[in-house]
């Protein structure tokens, strides 16, 4: 019996990666074996990848090489001034516009791999062009080591694209959870924000499945009722996910927890870099914090932490905005050379929930 399966790959594939994690959230950095992308801008290249090589994303993010909550990045040549590298982010559903945990890892990776000329001590700037714009990472740099030993003791902080509160106190009917008061904020990606008590869960004790179910319901309700726009590009104008918080937005309690559920019900193990950025913008424009007031954000999934603070008032189109600084640490977990034999039908990627 002849199989009807038609492989999107024309030959056997070998792809090399470096594996890292930031605050528990994985990052698969593709280092070789990926096809060349056409396009002048990073958004052009992202579109070309989505339309022509999405099977490579599935190969690397899905089982048997990845898993439902895998996250990856493809480095590309940047097309803006002051960028050292360009980054296209990928996950279980597609491609995101910004990823803070990846930026933190890439800052360290760029120094360790010699992608930044003449690094300086005690800190080196790394310009990373993301689909949402140029993000600046600042990497603690200790010269004298070799490879990943160079940055082993160094933390990374990054400063965001202009971030803003898109809408506050929206009344959204969430099936199964009644009417909710939802904030929508932008930190390189758009997120909906609700408190755990409003959707009947507790971040510290509820099963993660209950948190995911509630967050997904909010995301679907917001997507169906709220029209999102971004002053710079329609490619940025979509809801990436929902962040459920412990409700401690006031500065009186510096430590606050949240869980981000994004893409296709994917759970971020970290506090979420772009989510922290969006949440700082929300807190700033609701009057809960001032410029330079640092907060600690704890992941409700792993207990890992990022710091965040608003450092400068700016504008983004008609929106009052802030530049947000987020800090954290990333670590190496290994390296891989992944192989696909063209006749391997399951090896093209599948997901089990």
mmCIF file of C-alpha atoms in Angstrom, residues 119-122 140-146 149-151:
data_model
loop_
_atom_site.group_PDB
_atom_site.id
_atom_site.type_symbol
_atom_site.label_atom_id
_atom_site.label_comp_id
_atom_site.label_asym_id
_atom_site.label_seq_id
_atom_site.Cartn_x
_atom_site.Cartn_y
_atom_site.Cartn_z
ATOM 1 C CA UNK A 119 32.162 44.333 24.546
ATOM 2 C CA UNK A 120 32.844 46.554 27.528
ATOM 3 C CA UNK A 121 32.940 45.924 31.250
ATOM 4 C CA UNK A 122 30.973 46.085 33.493
ATOM 5 C CA UNK A 140 26.741 42.436 32.687
ATOM 6 C CA UNK A 141 30.063 41.505 31.136
ATOM 7 C CA UNK A 142 33.053 39.974 32.891
ATOM 8 C CA UNK A 143 35.921 39.501 30.405
ATOM 9 C CA UNK A 144 38.433 36.710 30.717
ATOM 10 C CA UNK A 145 36.306 33.596 30.327
ATOM 11 C CA UNK A 146 35.565 31.576 27.232
ATOM 12 C CA UNK A 149 31.630 31.363 30.897
ATOM 13 C CA UNK A 150 32.010 35.042 29.901
ATOM 14 C CA UNK A 151 28.533 36.043 31.089
#
